[in-house]
Amino acid sequence: MPAPSKPASTTATRDASETRQPSETRKSSSVRAATTRAGSTRFNPPTGSWADDLWQRWNATDQGRRRTEWIIVGVITLIAALVRFIRLGEPGRIVFDEVYYVMDGWTLSNLGYEAEWPEEQGKLWEAGNHDAYRQDPSYVVHPPLGKYLIGWGIHIFGAENVFAWRAAVAIFGTLAVPLLYLVGRQLFRTVAMAAIPAAFLAIDGHAIVVSRVSILDVFVMFFALLGFYFILRDRDTQRTQILEWVRQWRIREHAKDPSVPLENTPSKWSFTVNAPKERPTGPDWGPVLWRRPWLIAAAAALACCIAVKWSGLYFLAFFCLFTIALDAATRKEAGITQWLSGAVLKQGPVSFLLTIPLTGILYLLSYAGWFITGKGYNGIVATGVWDGNGSLWDWLKLSWEHFMSYQTQILEFHSRLSAGHPYNSSPWEWPFLLRPTAFSYNYIEAGTAPECMDVRCVEAVTSISNPIIFWLGTISIMFLLMLMFVKPTWQYAAILVGYFAGYLPWLLTGRTSVYHFYVIAWLPFMLLASAYAIQTVLGKPTDDRRDRTRMINIVAGFFVVVILVSAFFYPTWTGMRIPEPYFELTHWLKGWK
């Protein structure tokens, strides 16, 4: 007997199911037909846009999807590399705080500790006297890892090359772009949305400048973002393990007591100490998860962040608390009765053991040269308390005492630092881009160079972000804050945690001797928020074709403006010689001068 034919009404069901699929796999069509029960055909309004149709053609097969993704990531990364590495040797002199970090990186990688230099150390270095340093230790207030990276870059490419002084920061600044793409992929699950923040980071002036000047903050940004990526990966594995554990628990309990449901019923909030009216049907506390490789990887990345600058401690604290919150949310979703106490009191101590001891060990390892030589600042050899005679225990005890004394001095330095600087910027100004940092100015008088015969020229390196990108990021953070009260999601929370981990501690301390370029540490999270805002403006591929096309065109025009603004500011980010009137045109606000 032949199988019965499918009724015509299944067409509408199939169309409805297609619109529920992700935008990357949804089949876009300019005309969608639906059939009524009576058999008459009516046409729904066209949906999608020219961009959706083009995207569908590019991603029609698995091979096409992979090819498209590789091309997008490759192009964005190539652009990031070009704007960071081309003319990396310009300006051909020590710029801003390179006078500290290039010198310290070189002596640290040669001696195992930071050493003193004679007066005018920057001029000595620029003149090629790279071994003019002394053997006496130098008092430094930042951990060694970032300076090691700078020093190793100099060794690889040669101290005589200005390019080598900045090679490490340029490499890490470039790698941060595909890393941000991976973070966006974990959050958004789509190629297009992940590409937006990565592209913004590739062409933003703030990110470009700190990737072309040998300071430490680009390393802080990279390792904090790497730790965040691992936290997102841990969230997926953590969730899978909890849900599977609860599923197995329900199977076992259902076999004993059929009244225990096999389906998960999310637990409810409770603000009373009284027993619930209905007996809970889920497990009490849930599992303890020891197998957390991504959490351990996050701890290692954040240890590296702290070993560059102590501000990495804030990222460690915020991200660790965030993993507990994610754990509690998953337990609640799975129907675990004591979901909050299970996350805090049962899983929390285990997560602490998986992260904090490892972080401490790796931080100490970054000081390996200081411990081994004993010649660094406040070291046991440098202070004369160790002459090589004594037991291993004596050496360990003395080294530890002097190390802790050194760390205490660093803490006191940071807590009391209040020196003035022309480019000090209060943290409350940072979201508005009121006072970016000028790293270098060099004026060429009219008539002294072929390019400057009639007008004075300027070679400037200023950390002004692309203002369109930066202000969009600030607005988008505010947008996510509002959404958290309207329709909260873990993705919104994740971005806000990363942003406030970097920004809130500075805002609360009320410090005045700080600079706007510190924003680089949490700039990627502003860009992730921007992607969400743009997604909201774009709407969905299932929207009416005219509305969808109009919004696609508006956003495409916005991207063109962003690119043109970056091209306009690029000479002031890279020290290119430009006429002073052109330079003045880049001062949109009074504080940008």
Coordinates of C-alpha atoms in Angstrom, one line a residue:
M1 CA 0.0 0.0 0.0
P2 CA 1.6 3.3 -1.0
A3 CA 2.4 5.8 1.7
P4 CA 0.0 8.6 2.0
S5 CA 1.0 11.9 0.5
K6 CA 1.9 14.8 2.9
P7 CA -0.9 17.4 3.2
A8 CA -0.2 20.8 1.7
S9 CA -0.4 22.4 5.1
T10 CA 3.0 21.0 6.0
T11 CA 4.6 23.7 3.9
A12 CA 3.7 26.3 6.4
T13 CA 5.1 24.2 9.2
R14 CA 8.4 23.7 7.4
D15 CA 8.6 27.5 6.8
A16 CA 8.0 28.2 10.4
S17 CA 10.7 25.8 11.5
E18 CA 13.2 27.4 9.1
T19 CA 12.7 30.8 10.6
R20 CA 13.7 29.5 14.0
Q21 CA 17.1 28.4 12.8
P22 CA 20.2 30.5 13.4
S23 CA 20.7 33.3 10.8
E24 CA 23.8 31.6 9.4
T25 CA 22.0 28.4 8.5
R26 CA 18.6 29.7 7.7
K27 CA 17.6 29.5 4.1
S28 CA 16.8 33.1 3.0
S29 CA 14.2 33.7 0.3
S30 CA 12.7 36.8 -1.2
V31 CA 9.3 35.2 -1.5
R32 CA 7.8 32.6 0.9
A33 CA 4.6 30.8 0.1
A34 CA 2.1 29.4 2.5
T35 CA -0.9 27.2 1.8
T36 CA -4.2 27.5 3.5
R37 CA -6.3 24.5 4.6
A38 CA -8.6 25.0 1.6
G39 CA -5.6 24.6 -0.7
S40 CA -5.5 28.2 -1.9
T41 CA -2.0 29.7 -1.9
R42 CA -1.1 33.1 -0.4
F43 CA 2.2 34.8 -0.3
N44 CA 3.8 36.1 2.9
P45 CA 5.8 39.4 2.7
P46 CA 9.4 38.8 1.6
T47 CA 11.9 38.5 4.4
G48 CA 15.7 38.9 4.7
S49 CA 17.9 41.2 2.6
W50 CA 20.5 41.2 -0.1
A51 CA 23.1 40.5 2.7
D52 CA 21.2 37.5 4.0
D53 CA 20.9 36.1 0.5
L54 CA 24.6 36.6 -0.2
W55 CA 25.6 35.1 3.2
Q56 CA 23.4 32.1 2.5
R57 CA 25.2 31.5 -0.8
W58 CA 28.6 31.7 0.8
N59 CA 27.6 29.3 3.5
A60 CA 25.5 26.8 1.6
T61 CA 27.8 23.9 2.4
D62 CA 30.0 23.0 5.4
Q63 CA 33.1 23.6 3.3
G64 CA 31.7 27.0 2.3
R65 CA 31.1 27.9 5.9
R66 CA 34.6 27.0 6.9
R67 CA 36.1 28.8 4.0
T68 CA 34.1 31.9 4.7
E69 CA 35.1 31.9 8.4
W70 CA 38.8 31.5 7.6
I71 CA 38.7 34.3 5.0
I72 CA 37.0 36.7 7.4
V73 CA 39.3 36.0 10.3
G74 CA 42.4 36.0 8.0
V75 CA 41.5 39.4 6.5
I76 CA 40.8 41.0 9.8
T77 CA 44.0 39.7 11.3
L78 CA 46.0 40.7 8.3
I79 CA 44.7 44.3 8.6
A80 CA 45.5 44.3 12.3
A81 CA 49.1 43.1 11.6
L82 CA 49.6 45.7 8.8
V83 CA 48.5 48.7 10.8
R84 CA 50.7 47.6 13.8
F85 CA 53.8 46.4 12.0
I86 CA 54.2 48.8 9.1
R87 CA 56.7 51.6 10.2
L88 CA 56.9 50.0 13.7
G89 CA 60.4 51.5 13.9
E90 CA 58.9 55.0 13.8
P91 CA 59.4 57.2 15.8
G92 CA 63.0 56.0 15.8
R93 CA 63.6 57.0 19.4
I94 CA 62.5 56.1 22.9
V95 CA 58.8 57.1 23.4
F96 CA 57.0 57.7 26.6
D97 CA 57.4 54.9 29.2
E98 CA 59.7 52.9 26.8
V99 CA 62.5 54.6 28.8
Y100 CA 61.6 52.2 31.6
Y101 CA 60.3 49.0 30.0
V102 CA 62.8 48.7 27.2
M103 CA 65.7 49.2 29.5
D104 CA 64.2 46.9 32.2
G105 CA 63.3 44.3 29.7
W106 CA 66.9 44.2 28.3
T107 CA 68.6 44.0 31.7
L108 CA 66.1 41.5 33.0
S109 CA 66.5 39.2 30.0
N110 CA 70.3 39.5 30.4
L111 CA 70.9 39.4 34.1
G112 CA 67.7 37.9 35.5
Y113 CA 66.8 41.1 37.3
E114 CA 66.3 44.8 36.4
A115 CA 69.5 46.8 36.7
E116 CA 70.3 50.4 37.1
W117 CA 71.4 52.6 34.1
P118 CA 73.5 55.8 34.1
E119 CA 71.9 59.1 33.7
E120 CA 70.3 59.8 30.3
Q121 CA 69.7 56.1 29.8
G122 CA 67.3 56.8 26.9
K123 CA 70.0 58.7 24.9
L124 CA 72.6 56.0 25.7
W125 CA 70.2 53.3 24.3
E126 CA 69.3 55.3 21.2
A127 CA 73.1 55.8 20.6
G128 CA 73.6 52.1 20.6
N129 CA 75.2 51.7 24.0
H130 CA 73.0 48.8 24.9
D131 CA 75.4 47.3 27.5
A132 CA 75.9 50.5 29.4
Y133 CA 73.8 49.3 32.3
R134 CA 75.3 48.7 35.8
Q135 CA 75.1 45.6 37.9
D136 CA 73.3 47.4 40.7
P137 CA 69.6 46.4 41.0
S138 CA 66.9 48.9 40.1
Y139 CA 63.7 49.5 42.1
V140 CA 60.8 48.6 39.9
V141 CA 57.1 48.4 40.8
H142 CA 55.6 46.0 38.2
P143 CA 56.1 42.2 38.0
P144 CA 58.6 40.9 35.5
L145 CA 56.6 39.0 32.8
G146 CA 55.8 41.8 30.5
K147 CA 59.3 43.1 30.6
Y148 CA 60.7 39.6 29.9
L149 CA 58.5 39.5 26.8
I150 CA 59.9 42.9 25.6
G151 CA 63.4 41.8 26.4
W152 CA 63.1 38.5 24.5
G153 CA 61.7 40.4 21.5
I154 CA 64.8 42.6 21.6
H155 CA 67.1 39.5 21.7
I156 CA 65.3 37.9 18.8
F157 CA 65.3 40.9 16.4
G158 CA 68.4 42.7 17.6
A159 CA 68.8 45.6 20.0
E160 CA 70.1 47.8 17.2
N161 CA 66.7 47.7 15.5
V162 CA 64.0 50.0 16.8
F163 CA 61.5 47.5 15.4
A164 CA 62.8 45.0 18.0
W165 CA 62.1 47.3 20.9
R166 CA 58.4 47.1 20.1
A167 CA 58.1 43.7 18.4
A168 CA 56.6 41.9 21.5
V169 CA 53.8 44.4 22.0
A170 CA 53.0 44.4 18.3
I171 CA 52.8 40.6 18.2
F172 CA 50.5 40.4 21.2
G173 CA 48.4 43.3 20.1
T174 CA 47.9 41.6 16.7
L175 CA 47.1 38.2 18.3
A176 CA 44.4 39.9 20.5
V177 CA 42.3 40.4 17.4
P178 CA 41.7 36.7 16.4
L179 CA 41.5 36.0 20.2
L180 CA 38.6 38.5 20.4
Y181 CA 37.0 36.8 17.5
L182 CA 37.1 33.5 19.3
V183 CA 35.6 35.1 22.4
G184 CA 32.8 36.5 20.2
R185 CA 32.3 33.1 18.7
Q186 CA 31.7 31.7 22.1
L187 CA 29.3 34.4 23.1
F188 CA 27.3 35.0 19.8
R189 CA 27.7 31.5 18.1
T190 CA 27.8 33.3 14.7
V191 CA 30.7 34.3 12.5
A192 CA 29.2 37.6 11.5
M193 CA 28.7 38.8 15.0
A194 CA 32.1 37.6 16.2
A195 CA 33.8 39.4 13.4
I196 CA 32.4 42.9 14.4
P197 CA 34.3 43.3 17.6
A198 CA 37.4 41.8 16.1
A199 CA 37.3 44.2 13.2
F200 CA 36.8 47.2 15.5
L201 CA 39.8 46.1 17.6
A202 CA 41.9 45.8 14.5
I203 CA 41.4 49.4 13.4
D204 CA 40.9 51.2 16.7
G205 CA 43.5 53.8 17.4
H206 CA 43.8 53.1 21.1
A207 CA 44.6 49.4 20.3
I208 CA 46.9 50.3 17.5
V209 CA 49.0 52.8 19.6
V210 CA 49.5 50.6 22.6
S211 CA 50.5 47.8 20.2
R212 CA 53.2 50.0 18.7
V213 CA 54.8 51.4 21.9
S214 CA 56.6 49.2 24.4
I215 CA 54.5 49.5 27.5
L216 CA 52.9 46.7 29.5
D217 CA 49.2 47.3 29.1
V218 CA 48.7 45.4 25.8
F219 CA 49.9 42.3 27.7
V220 CA 47.4 42.9 30.4
M221 CA 44.6 43.1 27.8
F222 CA 45.7 40.0 26.0
F223 CA 46.0 37.7 29.1
A224 CA 42.8 39.1 30.6
L225 CA 41.0 38.4 27.3
L226 CA 42.6 34.9 27.1
G227 CA 41.4 34.1 30.6
F228 CA 37.9 35.3 29.7
Y229 CA 37.9 33.0 26.7
F230 CA 38.8 30.0 28.9
I231 CA 36.1 31.0 31.4
L232 CA 33.6 30.9 28.5
R233 CA 34.8 27.5 27.4
D234 CA 34.6 26.3 31.1
R235 CA 31.0 27.5 31.2
D236 CA 30.1 25.1 28.4
T237 CA 31.9 22.0 29.9
Q238 CA 30.6 22.9 33.4
R239 CA 27.1 23.1 32.2
T240 CA 27.3 19.8 30.3
Q241 CA 28.7 18.0 33.3
I242 CA 26.0 19.3 35.7
L243 CA 23.1 18.6 33.4
E244 CA 24.4 15.1 32.6
W245 CA 24.9 14.4 36.4
V246 CA 21.3 15.5 37.1
R247 CA 20.0 13.4 34.2
Q248 CA 21.7 10.3 35.5
W249 CA 20.4 11.1 39.0
R250 CA 16.8 11.4 37.8
I251 CA 17.1 8.1 36.0
R252 CA 18.2 6.3 39.1
E253 CA 15.7 8.0 41.4
H254 CA 12.8 7.5 39.0
A255 CA 13.5 3.8 39.0
K256 CA 13.2 3.8 42.8
D257 CA 10.3 6.3 42.9
P258 CA 8.2 6.9 39.8
S259 CA 7.0 10.2 41.3
V260 CA 10.4 11.7 40.6
P261 CA 10.2 13.3 37.2
L262 CA 12.7 12.5 34.5
E263 CA 12.5 16.1 33.1
N264 CA 14.3 18.9 34.8
T265 CA 12.2 21.5 36.6
P266 CA 14.1 24.7 37.3
S267 CA 14.3 25.6 41.0
K268 CA 12.6 28.8 42.1
W269 CA 13.9 31.7 44.0
S270 CA 13.0 31.6 47.7
F271 CA 13.2 34.4 50.2
T272 CA 11.7 32.5 53.2
V273 CA 13.1 30.1 55.8
N274 CA 9.9 28.2 55.8
A275 CA 9.7 24.8 54.1
P276 CA 8.2 24.9 50.6
K277 CA 4.6 23.8 50.2
E278 CA 5.6 21.3 47.5
R279 CA 8.3 18.7 48.0
P280 CA 11.4 19.4 45.8
T281 CA 11.9 16.7 43.2
G282 CA 15.5 17.4 42.4
P283 CA 18.8 16.5 44.0
D284 CA 19.8 18.5 47.1
W285 CA 23.3 19.9 46.3
G286 CA 24.4 18.6 43.0
P287 CA 27.9 17.4 41.9
V288 CA 31.4 18.5 42.8
L289 CA 33.3 19.1 39.6
W290 CA 37.0 18.4 39.7
R291 CA 37.5 17.9 36.0
R292 CA 37.7 21.6 34.9
P293 CA 40.6 21.9 32.4
W294 CA 39.4 25.2 31.0
L295 CA 39.1 26.7 34.5
I296 CA 42.7 25.7 35.2
A297 CA 43.7 27.3 31.8
A298 CA 41.9 30.5 32.8
A299 CA 43.8 30.5 36.1
A300 CA 47.1 30.2 34.2
A301 CA 46.2 33.0 31.8
L302 CA 45.1 35.3 34.7
A303 CA 48.3 34.5 36.6
C304 CA 50.2 35.8 33.5
C305 CA 48.0 38.9 33.6
I306 CA 48.9 39.5 37.3
A307 CA 52.6 38.8 36.5
V308 CA 52.5 41.7 34.1
K309 CA 50.6 44.2 36.3
W310 CA 48.8 43.8 39.6
S311 CA 45.6 45.1 38.0
G312 CA 45.2 41.6 36.7
L313 CA 44.1 40.7 40.3
Y314 CA 40.8 42.4 39.7
F315 CA 40.1 40.3 36.6
L316 CA 41.0 37.1 38.6
A317 CA 38.6 38.1 41.4
F318 CA 35.7 39.1 39.1
F319 CA 36.1 36.1 36.8
C320 CA 36.3 33.6 39.7
L321 CA 33.1 35.0 41.2
F322 CA 31.5 34.9 37.8
T323 CA 32.2 31.1 37.4
I324 CA 30.4 30.5 40.7
A325 CA 27.5 32.6 39.5
L326 CA 27.4 30.5 36.3
D327 CA 27.5 27.3 38.3
A328 CA 24.6 28.5 40.5
A329 CA 22.5 29.4 37.5
T330 CA 23.1 26.0 35.8
R331 CA 22.2 24.2 39.1
K332 CA 19.1 26.2 39.4
E333 CA 18.2 25.4 35.7
A334 CA 18.8 21.7 36.3
G335 CA 16.4 21.7 39.3
I336 CA 18.9 21.2 42.0
T337 CA 17.2 22.2 45.3
Q338 CA 20.1 23.9 47.1
W339 CA 21.5 25.4 43.9
L340 CA 23.1 28.5 45.5
S341 CA 24.7 26.8 48.5
G342 CA 25.7 24.0 46.3
A343 CA 27.6 26.4 44.0
V344 CA 29.1 28.5 46.8
L345 CA 29.7 26.1 49.6
K346 CA 30.2 22.8 47.7
Q347 CA 31.8 23.7 44.4
G348 CA 33.3 27.0 45.5
P349 CA 36.1 25.5 47.6
V350 CA 37.0 23.1 44.9
S351 CA 37.1 25.8 42.3
F352 CA 39.3 27.8 44.7
L353 CA 41.8 24.9 44.9
L354 CA 41.8 24.6 41.1
T355 CA 42.7 28.2 40.5
I356 CA 44.2 30.2 43.4
P357 CA 47.2 28.0 44.3
L358 CA 48.2 27.7 40.6
T359 CA 47.9 31.4 40.2
G360 CA 50.2 32.0 43.1
I361 CA 52.8 29.5 41.9
L362 CA 52.9 30.9 38.4
Y363 CA 53.2 34.4 39.8
L364 CA 56.2 33.3 41.9
L365 CA 57.7 31.6 38.8
S366 CA 57.7 35.0 37.0
Y367 CA 60.2 36.1 39.6
A368 CA 62.5 33.1 39.1
G369 CA 65.4 35.3 38.1
W370 CA 65.0 37.4 41.2
F371 CA 65.0 34.3 43.4
I372 CA 67.9 32.5 41.7
T373 CA 70.3 35.4 41.4
G374 CA 69.3 37.1 44.7
K375 CA 70.7 40.3 43.0
G376 CA 67.4 42.0 42.3
Y377 CA 66.1 44.9 44.3
N378 CA 65.9 43.8 48.0
G379 CA 67.3 40.4 47.0
I380 CA 69.3 38.5 49.6
V381 CA 72.6 38.8 47.7
A382 CA 72.0 42.5 46.8
T383 CA 71.3 43.3 50.5
G384 CA 74.3 41.3 51.7
V385 CA 72.4 38.9 54.0
W386 CA 73.4 35.9 52.0
D387 CA 77.0 35.0 51.2
G388 CA 76.4 31.5 49.9
N389 CA 76.9 29.8 53.3
G390 CA 73.9 28.1 54.8
S391 CA 71.3 25.5 54.3
L392 CA 68.6 25.3 51.6
W393 CA 66.0 26.1 54.3
D394 CA 68.0 29.3 55.3
W395 CA 68.0 30.3 51.6
L396 CA 64.3 29.7 51.2
K397 CA 63.4 31.5 54.4
L398 CA 65.5 34.6 53.7
S399 CA 64.4 34.8 50.1
W400 CA 60.8 34.6 51.1
E401 CA 61.1 37.2 53.7
H402 CA 62.8 39.6 51.4
F403 CA 60.4 38.9 48.6
M404 CA 57.4 39.7 50.8
S405 CA 59.1 42.8 52.0
Y406 CA 59.6 43.9 48.4
Q407 CA 55.9 43.2 47.5
T408 CA 54.9 45.3 50.5
Q409 CA 57.0 48.2 49.2
I410 CA 55.3 47.9 45.8
L411 CA 51.9 48.0 47.4
E412 CA 52.8 51.1 49.3
F413 CA 54.1 52.8 46.2
H414 CA 50.9 52.2 44.3
S415 CA 48.7 53.3 47.1
R416 CA 50.6 56.6 47.6
L417 CA 51.3 57.4 44.0
S418 CA 50.0 60.9 43.2
A419 CA 52.6 62.5 40.9
G420 CA 51.2 65.1 38.5
H421 CA 51.4 64.7 34.7
P422 CA 50.0 66.8 31.8
Y423 CA 48.0 63.8 30.6
N424 CA 46.6 62.6 33.9
S425 CA 43.0 61.6 33.4
S426 CA 40.5 60.9 36.1
P427 CA 38.7 57.5 35.7
W428 CA 35.3 59.1 35.4
E429 CA 36.5 60.8 32.2
W430 CA 37.5 57.6 30.5
P431 CA 34.2 56.4 29.1
F432 CA 33.7 59.7 27.4
L433 CA 37.2 59.9 25.8
L434 CA 37.9 63.3 27.3
R435 CA 41.7 63.1 27.9
P436 CA 43.5 60.5 25.9
T437 CA 47.3 60.2 26.4
A438 CA 49.8 61.8 24.0
F439 CA 52.8 59.5 23.8
S440 CA 55.0 61.6 21.6
Y441 CA 55.2 65.0 19.8
N442 CA 57.8 66.2 17.4
Y443 CA 57.4 69.5 15.6
I444 CA 59.3 70.2 12.3
E445 CA 59.5 74.0 11.6
A446 CA 58.5 75.3 8.3
G447 CA 61.2 75.4 5.7
T448 CA 63.4 72.7 7.4
A449 CA 62.0 69.7 5.5
P450 CA 60.8 69.1 2.0
E451 CA 57.3 68.2 3.3
C452 CA 57.1 71.3 5.4
M453 CA 58.3 74.1 3.3
D454 CA 55.2 76.4 3.9
V455 CA 53.8 75.1 7.2
R456 CA 55.0 73.6 10.4
C457 CA 54.6 69.8 10.5
V458 CA 53.9 67.4 13.4
E459 CA 54.9 63.8 14.1
A460 CA 52.5 62.7 16.8
V461 CA 51.7 59.4 18.6
T462 CA 48.4 59.9 20.5
S463 CA 46.2 57.2 22.0
I464 CA 42.9 58.7 20.7
S465 CA 40.6 55.9 20.0
N466 CA 38.5 56.0 16.8
P467 CA 35.9 58.2 18.5
I468 CA 33.0 56.6 16.7
I469 CA 34.0 53.1 17.9
F470 CA 34.7 54.2 21.4
W471 CA 31.6 56.2 22.0
L472 CA 29.5 53.4 20.5
G473 CA 31.2 51.1 23.0
T474 CA 30.3 53.4 26.0
I475 CA 26.6 53.7 24.8
S476 CA 26.5 49.9 24.3
I477 CA 27.7 49.2 27.8
M478 CA 24.8 51.4 29.1
F479 CA 22.5 49.5 26.7
L480 CA 23.5 46.2 28.2
L481 CA 23.1 47.5 31.7
M482 CA 19.5 48.4 30.9
L483 CA 18.9 45.0 29.2
M484 CA 20.0 43.2 32.3
F485 CA 17.0 44.7 34.1
V486 CA 14.6 43.9 31.2
K487 CA 15.7 40.6 29.8
P488 CA 18.9 39.4 31.5
T489 CA 21.1 36.7 29.9
W490 CA 24.4 35.2 30.9
Q491 CA 26.0 36.7 27.8
Y492 CA 25.1 40.2 28.9
A493 CA 26.4 39.5 32.3
A494 CA 29.7 38.0 31.0
I495 CA 30.5 41.2 29.0
L496 CA 29.6 43.5 31.9
V497 CA 31.7 41.4 34.3
G498 CA 34.8 41.8 32.0
Y499 CA 34.2 45.5 31.6
F500 CA 33.7 46.3 35.2
A501 CA 36.6 44.0 36.3
G502 CA 38.9 46.4 34.4
Y503 CA 37.1 49.7 35.1
L504 CA 35.3 49.6 38.4
P505 CA 38.4 49.3 40.7
W506 CA 40.0 52.4 39.2
L507 CA 36.7 54.3 39.5
L508 CA 36.3 53.4 43.2
T509 CA 39.9 54.2 44.2
G510 CA 39.5 57.8 43.1
R511 CA 43.2 57.8 41.9
T512 CA 44.3 60.9 40.0
S513 CA 47.8 59.9 38.8
V514 CA 46.3 57.6 36.1
Y515 CA 46.1 57.6 32.4
H516 CA 43.4 57.0 29.8
F517 CA 45.5 54.3 28.0
Y518 CA 44.7 51.9 30.9
V519 CA 41.3 51.5 29.1
I520 CA 42.9 49.1 26.7
A521 CA 42.6 46.3 29.3
W522 CA 38.8 46.3 29.0
L523 CA 38.3 47.9 25.6
P524 CA 37.5 44.4 24.0
F525 CA 34.5 44.1 26.3
M526 CA 33.2 47.5 25.1
L527 CA 33.5 46.2 21.5
L528 CA 31.6 43.0 22.4
A529 CA 28.8 45.2 23.8
S530 CA 28.9 47.1 20.5
A531 CA 28.2 43.9 18.6
Y532 CA 25.1 43.3 20.6
A533 CA 23.9 46.9 20.0
I534 CA 24.5 46.5 16.3
Q535 CA 22.7 43.2 16.3
T536 CA 19.7 44.8 17.9
V537 CA 19.6 47.5 15.3
L538 CA 19.9 45.0 12.4
G539 CA 17.0 42.9 13.6
K540 CA 16.5 39.4 12.4
P541 CA 16.8 37.7 9.0
T542 CA 13.1 36.8 9.3
D543 CA 12.1 40.5 9.4
D544 CA 10.3 42.2 6.6
R545 CA 12.6 42.5 3.6
R546 CA 12.3 46.3 3.3
D547 CA 12.9 46.9 6.9
R548 CA 15.8 44.4 7.1
T549 CA 17.4 45.9 3.9
R550 CA 17.1 49.4 5.2
M551 CA 18.8 48.5 8.5
I552 CA 21.5 46.5 6.7
N553 CA 22.3 49.5 4.5
I554 CA 22.4 51.9 7.5
V555 CA 24.8 49.6 9.4
A556 CA 27.0 49.1 6.3
G557 CA 27.2 52.9 5.9
F558 CA 28.1 53.2 9.6
F559 CA 31.0 50.7 9.0
V560 CA 32.2 52.8 6.0
V561 CA 32.3 55.9 8.3
V562 CA 34.2 54.0 10.9
I563 CA 36.8 52.9 8.4
L564 CA 37.2 56.5 7.0
V565 CA 37.6 57.9 10.5
S566 CA 40.3 55.4 11.3
A567 CA 42.1 56.3 8.1
F568 CA 41.8 60.0 9.0
F569 CA 43.3 59.5 12.4
Y570 CA 45.9 56.9 11.5
P571 CA 48.8 59.4 10.9
T572 CA 48.4 60.7 14.5
W573 CA 48.5 57.1 15.8
T574 CA 51.7 56.1 14.1
G575 CA 53.9 59.2 14.1
M576 CA 53.6 60.0 10.4
R577 CA 54.7 63.5 9.4
I578 CA 51.6 65.7 8.7
P579 CA 51.0 69.4 8.4
E580 CA 50.0 71.1 11.6
P581 CA 46.6 72.2 10.3
Y582 CA 45.7 68.6 9.6
F583 CA 46.9 67.7 13.1
E584 CA 44.6 70.4 14.5
L585 CA 41.6 68.8 12.7
T586 CA 42.0 65.7 14.8
H587 CA 41.4 67.6 18.0
W588 CA 37.6 67.2 18.2
L589 CA 37.5 67.9 21.9
K590 CA 39.6 70.4 24.0
G591 CA 41.2 67.6 26.0
W592 CA 42.6 65.9 22.9
K593 CA 45.3 68.6 22.5

